[in-house]
Structures are given as C-alpha cells and as structure tokens.
PDB file of C-alpha atoms in Angstrom:
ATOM      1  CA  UNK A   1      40.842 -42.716  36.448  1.00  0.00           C
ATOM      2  CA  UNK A   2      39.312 -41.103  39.388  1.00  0.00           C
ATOM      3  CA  UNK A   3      41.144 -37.565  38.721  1.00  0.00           C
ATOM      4  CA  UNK A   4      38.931 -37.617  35.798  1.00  0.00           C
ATOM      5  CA  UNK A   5      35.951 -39.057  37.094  1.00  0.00           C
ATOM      6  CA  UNK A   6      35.759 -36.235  39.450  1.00  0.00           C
ATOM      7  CA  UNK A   7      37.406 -33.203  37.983  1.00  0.00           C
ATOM      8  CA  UNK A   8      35.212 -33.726  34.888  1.00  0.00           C
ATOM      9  CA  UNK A   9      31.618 -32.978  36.593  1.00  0.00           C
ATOM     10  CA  UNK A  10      33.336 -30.052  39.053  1.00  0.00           C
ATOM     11  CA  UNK A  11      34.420 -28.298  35.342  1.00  0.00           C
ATOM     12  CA  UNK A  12      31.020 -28.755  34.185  1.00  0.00           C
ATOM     13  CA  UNK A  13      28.974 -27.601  36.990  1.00  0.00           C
ATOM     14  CA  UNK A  14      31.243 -24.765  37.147  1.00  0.00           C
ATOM     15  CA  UNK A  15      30.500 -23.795  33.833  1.00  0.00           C
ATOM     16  CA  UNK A  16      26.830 -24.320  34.244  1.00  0.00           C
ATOM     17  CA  UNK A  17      26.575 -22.135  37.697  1.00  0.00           C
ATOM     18  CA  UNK A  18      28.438 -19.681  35.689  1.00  0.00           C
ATOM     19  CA  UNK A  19      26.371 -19.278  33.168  1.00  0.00           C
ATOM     20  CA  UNK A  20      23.268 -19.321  35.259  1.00  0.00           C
ATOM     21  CA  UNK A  21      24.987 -16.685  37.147  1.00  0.00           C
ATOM     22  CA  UNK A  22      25.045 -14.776  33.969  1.00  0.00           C
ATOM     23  CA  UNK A  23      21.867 -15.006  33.013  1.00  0.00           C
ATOM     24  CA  UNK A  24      20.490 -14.085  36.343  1.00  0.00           C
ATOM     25  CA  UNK A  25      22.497 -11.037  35.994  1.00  0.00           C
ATOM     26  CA  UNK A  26      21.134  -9.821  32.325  1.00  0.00           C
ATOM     27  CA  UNK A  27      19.090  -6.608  32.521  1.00  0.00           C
ATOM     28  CA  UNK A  28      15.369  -7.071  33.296  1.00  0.00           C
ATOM     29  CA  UNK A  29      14.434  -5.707  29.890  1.00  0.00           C
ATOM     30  CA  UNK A  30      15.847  -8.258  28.120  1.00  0.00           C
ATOM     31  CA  UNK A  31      14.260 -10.709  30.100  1.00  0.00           C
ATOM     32  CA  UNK A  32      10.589  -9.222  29.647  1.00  0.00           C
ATOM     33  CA  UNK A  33       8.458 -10.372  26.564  1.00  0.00           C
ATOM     34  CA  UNK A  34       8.930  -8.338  23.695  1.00  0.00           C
ATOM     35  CA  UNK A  35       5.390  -6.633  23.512  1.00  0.00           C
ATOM     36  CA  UNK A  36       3.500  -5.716  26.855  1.00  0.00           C
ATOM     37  CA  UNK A  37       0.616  -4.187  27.410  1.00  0.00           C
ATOM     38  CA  UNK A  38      -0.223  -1.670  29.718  1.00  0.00           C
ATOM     39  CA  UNK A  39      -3.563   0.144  31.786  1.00  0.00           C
ATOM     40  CA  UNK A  40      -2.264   3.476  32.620  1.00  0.00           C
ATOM     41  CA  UNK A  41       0.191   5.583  30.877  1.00  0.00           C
ATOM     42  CA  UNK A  42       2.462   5.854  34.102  1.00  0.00           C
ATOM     43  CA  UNK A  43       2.844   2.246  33.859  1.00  0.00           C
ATOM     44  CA  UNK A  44       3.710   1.968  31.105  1.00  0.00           C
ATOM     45  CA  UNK A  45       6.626   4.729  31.597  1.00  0.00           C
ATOM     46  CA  UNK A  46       7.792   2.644  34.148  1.00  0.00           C
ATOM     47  CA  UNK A  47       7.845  -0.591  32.543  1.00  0.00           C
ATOM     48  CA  UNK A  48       9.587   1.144  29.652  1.00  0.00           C
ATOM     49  CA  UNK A  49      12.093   3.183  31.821  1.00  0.00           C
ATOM     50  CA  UNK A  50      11.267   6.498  29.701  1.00  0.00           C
ATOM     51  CA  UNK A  51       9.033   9.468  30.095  1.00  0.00           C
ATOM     52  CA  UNK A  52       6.746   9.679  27.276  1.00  0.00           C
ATOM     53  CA  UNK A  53       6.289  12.506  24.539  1.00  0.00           C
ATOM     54  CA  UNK A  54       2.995  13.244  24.777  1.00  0.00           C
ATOM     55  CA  UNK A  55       0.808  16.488  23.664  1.00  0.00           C
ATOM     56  CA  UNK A  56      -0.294  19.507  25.591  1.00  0.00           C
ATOM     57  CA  UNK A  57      -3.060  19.812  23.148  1.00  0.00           C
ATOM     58  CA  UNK A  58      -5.417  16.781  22.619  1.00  0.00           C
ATOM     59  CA  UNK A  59      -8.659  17.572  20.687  1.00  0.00           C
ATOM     60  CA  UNK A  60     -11.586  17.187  22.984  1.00  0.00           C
ATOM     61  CA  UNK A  61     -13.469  14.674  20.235  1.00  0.00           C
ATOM     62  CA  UNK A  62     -10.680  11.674  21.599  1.00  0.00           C
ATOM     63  CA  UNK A  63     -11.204   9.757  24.245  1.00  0.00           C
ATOM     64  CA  UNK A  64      -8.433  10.419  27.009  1.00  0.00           C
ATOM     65  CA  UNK A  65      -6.801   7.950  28.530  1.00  0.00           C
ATOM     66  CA  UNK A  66      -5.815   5.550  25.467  1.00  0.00           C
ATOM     67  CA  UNK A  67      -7.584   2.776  24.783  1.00  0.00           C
ATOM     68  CA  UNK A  68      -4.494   0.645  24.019  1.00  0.00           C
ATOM     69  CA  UNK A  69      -0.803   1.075  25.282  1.00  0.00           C
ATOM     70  CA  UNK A  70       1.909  -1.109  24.329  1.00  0.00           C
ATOM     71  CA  UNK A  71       5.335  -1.139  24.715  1.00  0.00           C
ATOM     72  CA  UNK A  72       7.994  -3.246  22.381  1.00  0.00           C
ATOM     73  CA  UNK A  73      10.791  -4.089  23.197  1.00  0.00           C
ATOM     74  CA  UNK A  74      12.238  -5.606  19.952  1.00  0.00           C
ATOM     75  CA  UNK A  75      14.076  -4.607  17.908  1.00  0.00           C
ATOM     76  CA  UNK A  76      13.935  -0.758  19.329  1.00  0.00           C
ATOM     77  CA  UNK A  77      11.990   0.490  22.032  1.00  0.00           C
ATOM     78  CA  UNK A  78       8.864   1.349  21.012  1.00  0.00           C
ATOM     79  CA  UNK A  79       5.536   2.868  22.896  1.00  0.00           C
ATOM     80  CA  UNK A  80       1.738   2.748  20.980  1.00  0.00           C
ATOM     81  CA  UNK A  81      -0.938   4.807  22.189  1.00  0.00           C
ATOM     82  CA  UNK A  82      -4.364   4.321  20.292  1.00  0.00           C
ATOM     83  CA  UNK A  83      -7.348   6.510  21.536  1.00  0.00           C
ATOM     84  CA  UNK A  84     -10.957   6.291  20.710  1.00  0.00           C
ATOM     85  CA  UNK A  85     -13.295   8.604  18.537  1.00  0.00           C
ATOM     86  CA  UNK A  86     -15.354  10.116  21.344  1.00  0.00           C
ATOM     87  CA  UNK A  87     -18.606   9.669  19.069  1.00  0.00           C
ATOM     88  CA  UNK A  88     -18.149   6.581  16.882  1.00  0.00           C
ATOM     89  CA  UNK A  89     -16.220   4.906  19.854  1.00  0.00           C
ATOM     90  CA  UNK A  90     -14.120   3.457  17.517  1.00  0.00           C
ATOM     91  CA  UNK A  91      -9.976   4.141  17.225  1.00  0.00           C
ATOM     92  CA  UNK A  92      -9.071   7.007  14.970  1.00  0.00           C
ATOM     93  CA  UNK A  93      -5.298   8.470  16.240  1.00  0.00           C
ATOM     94  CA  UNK A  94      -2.433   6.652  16.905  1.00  0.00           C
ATOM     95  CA  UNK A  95       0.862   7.288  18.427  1.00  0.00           C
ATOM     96  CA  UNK A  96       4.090   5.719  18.085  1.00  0.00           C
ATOM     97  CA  UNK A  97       7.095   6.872  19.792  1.00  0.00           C
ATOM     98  CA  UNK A  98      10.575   4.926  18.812  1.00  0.00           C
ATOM     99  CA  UNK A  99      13.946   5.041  20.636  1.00  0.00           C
ATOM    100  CA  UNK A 100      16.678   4.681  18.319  1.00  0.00           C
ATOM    101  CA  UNK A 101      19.112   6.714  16.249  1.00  0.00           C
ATOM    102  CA  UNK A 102      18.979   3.946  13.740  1.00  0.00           C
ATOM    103  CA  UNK A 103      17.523   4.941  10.471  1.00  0.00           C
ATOM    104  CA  UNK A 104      16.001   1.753  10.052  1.00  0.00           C
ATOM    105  CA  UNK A 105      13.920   2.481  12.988  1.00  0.00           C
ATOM    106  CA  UNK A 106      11.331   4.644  10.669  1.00  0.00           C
ATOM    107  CA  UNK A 107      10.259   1.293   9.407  1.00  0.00           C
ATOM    108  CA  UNK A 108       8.755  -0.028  12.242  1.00  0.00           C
ATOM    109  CA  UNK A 109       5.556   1.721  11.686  1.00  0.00           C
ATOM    110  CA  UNK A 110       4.192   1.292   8.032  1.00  0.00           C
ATOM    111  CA  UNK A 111       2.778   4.018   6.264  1.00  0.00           C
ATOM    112  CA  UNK A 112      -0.722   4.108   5.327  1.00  0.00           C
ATOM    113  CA  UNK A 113      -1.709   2.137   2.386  1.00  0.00           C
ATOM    114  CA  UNK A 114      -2.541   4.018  -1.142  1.00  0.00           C
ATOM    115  CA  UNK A 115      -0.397   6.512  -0.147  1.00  0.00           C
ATOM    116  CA  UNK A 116      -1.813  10.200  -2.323  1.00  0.00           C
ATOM    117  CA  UNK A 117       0.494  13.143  -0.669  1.00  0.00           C
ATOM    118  CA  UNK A 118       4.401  12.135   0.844  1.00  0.00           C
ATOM    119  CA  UNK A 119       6.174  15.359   1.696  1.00  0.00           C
ATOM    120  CA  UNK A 120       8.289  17.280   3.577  1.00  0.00           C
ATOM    121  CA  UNK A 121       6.773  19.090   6.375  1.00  0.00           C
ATOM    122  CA  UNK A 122       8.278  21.629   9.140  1.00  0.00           C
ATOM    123  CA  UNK A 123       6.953  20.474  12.790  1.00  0.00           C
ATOM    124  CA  UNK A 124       8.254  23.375  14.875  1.00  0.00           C
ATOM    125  CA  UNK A 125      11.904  23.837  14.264  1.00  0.00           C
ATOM    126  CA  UNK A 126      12.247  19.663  13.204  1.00  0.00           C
ATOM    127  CA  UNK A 127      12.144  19.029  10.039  1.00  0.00           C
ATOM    128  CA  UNK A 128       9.242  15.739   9.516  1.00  0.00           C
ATOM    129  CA  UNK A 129       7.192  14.059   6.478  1.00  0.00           C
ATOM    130  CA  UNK A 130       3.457  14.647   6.015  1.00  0.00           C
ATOM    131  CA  UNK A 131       1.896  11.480   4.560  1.00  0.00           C
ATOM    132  CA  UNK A 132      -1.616  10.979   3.298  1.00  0.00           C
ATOM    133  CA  UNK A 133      -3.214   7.927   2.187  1.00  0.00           C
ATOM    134  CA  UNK A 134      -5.929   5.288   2.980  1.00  0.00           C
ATOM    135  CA  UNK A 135      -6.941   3.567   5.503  1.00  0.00           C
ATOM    136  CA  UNK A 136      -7.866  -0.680   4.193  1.00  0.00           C
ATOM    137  CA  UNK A 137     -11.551   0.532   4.069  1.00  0.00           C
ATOM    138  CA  UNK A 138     -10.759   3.960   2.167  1.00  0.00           C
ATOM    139  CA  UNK A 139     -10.813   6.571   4.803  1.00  0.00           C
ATOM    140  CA  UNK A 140      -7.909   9.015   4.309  1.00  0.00           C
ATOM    141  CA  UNK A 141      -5.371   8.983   6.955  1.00  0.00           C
ATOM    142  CA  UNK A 142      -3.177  11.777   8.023  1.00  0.00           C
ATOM    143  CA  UNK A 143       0.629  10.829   9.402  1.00  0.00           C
ATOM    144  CA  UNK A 144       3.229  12.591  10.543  1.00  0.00           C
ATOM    145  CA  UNK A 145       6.579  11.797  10.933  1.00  0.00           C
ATOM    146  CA  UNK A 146       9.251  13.421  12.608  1.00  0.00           C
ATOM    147  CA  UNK A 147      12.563  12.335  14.848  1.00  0.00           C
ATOM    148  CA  UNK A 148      13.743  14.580  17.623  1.00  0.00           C
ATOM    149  CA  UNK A 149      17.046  13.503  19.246  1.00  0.00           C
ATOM    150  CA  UNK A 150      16.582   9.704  19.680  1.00  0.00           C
ATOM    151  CA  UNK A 151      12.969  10.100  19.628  1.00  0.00           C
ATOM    152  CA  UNK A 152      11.333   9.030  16.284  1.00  0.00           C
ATOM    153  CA  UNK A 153       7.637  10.177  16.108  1.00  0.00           C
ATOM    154  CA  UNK A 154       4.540   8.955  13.947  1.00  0.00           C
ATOM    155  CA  UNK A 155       1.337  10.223  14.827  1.00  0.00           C
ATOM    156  CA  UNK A 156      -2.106   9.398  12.587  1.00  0.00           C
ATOM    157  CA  UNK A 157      -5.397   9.772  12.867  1.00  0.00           C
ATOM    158  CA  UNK A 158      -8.690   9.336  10.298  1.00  0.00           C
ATOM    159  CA  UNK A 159      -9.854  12.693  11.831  1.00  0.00           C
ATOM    160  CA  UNK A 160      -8.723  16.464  11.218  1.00  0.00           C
ATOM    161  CA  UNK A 161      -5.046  16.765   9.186  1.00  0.00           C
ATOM    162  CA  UNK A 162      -5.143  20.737  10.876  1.00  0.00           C
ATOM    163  CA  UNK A 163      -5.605  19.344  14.356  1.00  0.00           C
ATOM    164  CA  UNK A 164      -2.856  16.496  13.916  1.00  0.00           C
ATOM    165  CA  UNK A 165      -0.769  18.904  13.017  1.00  0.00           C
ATOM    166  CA  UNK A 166      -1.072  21.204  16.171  1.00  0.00           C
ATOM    167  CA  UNK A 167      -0.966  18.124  18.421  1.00  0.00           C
ATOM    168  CA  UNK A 168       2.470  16.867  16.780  1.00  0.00           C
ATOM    169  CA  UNK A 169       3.787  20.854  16.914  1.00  0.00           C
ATOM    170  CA  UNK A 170       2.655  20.511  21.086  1.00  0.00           C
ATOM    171  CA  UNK A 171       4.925  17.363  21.167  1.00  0.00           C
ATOM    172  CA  UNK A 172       7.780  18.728  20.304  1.00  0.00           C
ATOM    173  CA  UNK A 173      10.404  20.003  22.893  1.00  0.00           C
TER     174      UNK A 173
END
C-alpha cells in the first residue's frame, strides 16, 4: 500500500526531528557533566550561574586562591572550595555551598567521621550545627553547618575551631 509505505517514515522522522528539536532546546546545565572543575573562582560562578558565598575574613595561614573548585550539578547544585595549609602545603578547610531548599540536601556533604561534639550553634542571626570529630588519620575536624535562604553551608577545616567560626559569621549576609 503505498499510502503506508510513505506516510509511515514521514510520521517517524517527524517524531524523531521533534525530539531532536527538544533536546537541542534543554537548558545547557542539564546538558553539562555532572561534576566540573574549575581554575578561577569567577569561572566557576559563571559555569554555575550563581555568585558565590564567600568570606571577608580568610586567615592568612590558607593559601588563597583554592586549590580545588568544583561544581555539581547532581542532584543539587553544589560548589567545593578546598584551600591549602600555607605551611604543610597540604588541604586543611573546605567549603561547600548547596542550592536547595530540600532538607535532604544537608546530606550531600558527610560529617566527619568519629564524630565527639554535634550541637547547636548561633552563626550570626542563623541558627547552624557545630560538629567535631576526626579526620580518617585522627586529626580533629571542626564543621559548621548552617542554611541561609536556599543556601546550605558546611565549612571545615583541621585548623583553628575560633577562626572557622569567624570566617562562617563573615559569610553570612
């Protein structure tokens, strides 16, 4: 039957060009890979589409710029800053920023293992959880976690539990 013989492969390729069409036309984000790294912080608030939280005060004894930044994509939007120990050279703070006003989103970054302190701690006017623990070779980590808006916040380090604490309290808006 040649109504069938053609009308068959029209339907289809008009099915397939639309769906192309759609794909072409799916937001750029959701095309990118999932993690990416970046060089510069500005790059990475570009390839992210947000402006970072990050602190007025940074203790001179970390390396500035970061020595890793990553953004993932899945499954919320999330930033990671690591910075260096000026003198060991070796990492020793790290920032996570989350967008989501899930509550699951807290999970993405795990708390520190052999956890010895977990309570609740006032950052500025926000309300956040101090957590102390170990590090996998027994140094004691410092976290803090807080969420501001959208914005959910962890911030560690190996170093100075005082100074983390004034960094998180110059993150907040």
């Amino acid at each position: 039957n040649l109504l069938s013989t053609v009308v068959a492969p029209l339907v289809l390729f008009g099915i397939l060009a639309a769906g192309l069409s759609l794909l072409n036309a799916m937001p750029a984000q959701i095309q990118q890979p999932a993690v990416q790294r970046f060089d510069s912080i500005e790059a990475a608030q570009r390839g992210a589409g947000i402006k970072l939280t990050l602190p007025a005060y940074f203790p001179d004894y970390f390396s500035w710029p970061p020595s890793a930044i990553e953004v993932n994509r899945r499954p919320y939007l999330t930033v990671y800053l690591a910075f260096r120990a000026r003198a060991s050279g070796s990492e020793a703070l790290w920032s996570y920023e989350t967008i989501s006003r899930e509550p699951q989103a807290d999970n993405l970054v795990p708390l520190p293992q052999h956890i010895t302190q977990m309570k609740t701690f006032p950052i500025k006017h926000l309300q956040g959880t101090l957590v102390i623990g170990l590090t996998s070779t027994g140094e004691t980590l410092y976290q803090l976690r807080w969420t501001d808006g959208e914005r959910r916040h962890v911030v560690s380090t190996t170093y100075s539990l005082d100074e983390l604490i004034r960094m998180a309290g110059s993150m907040v808006r």
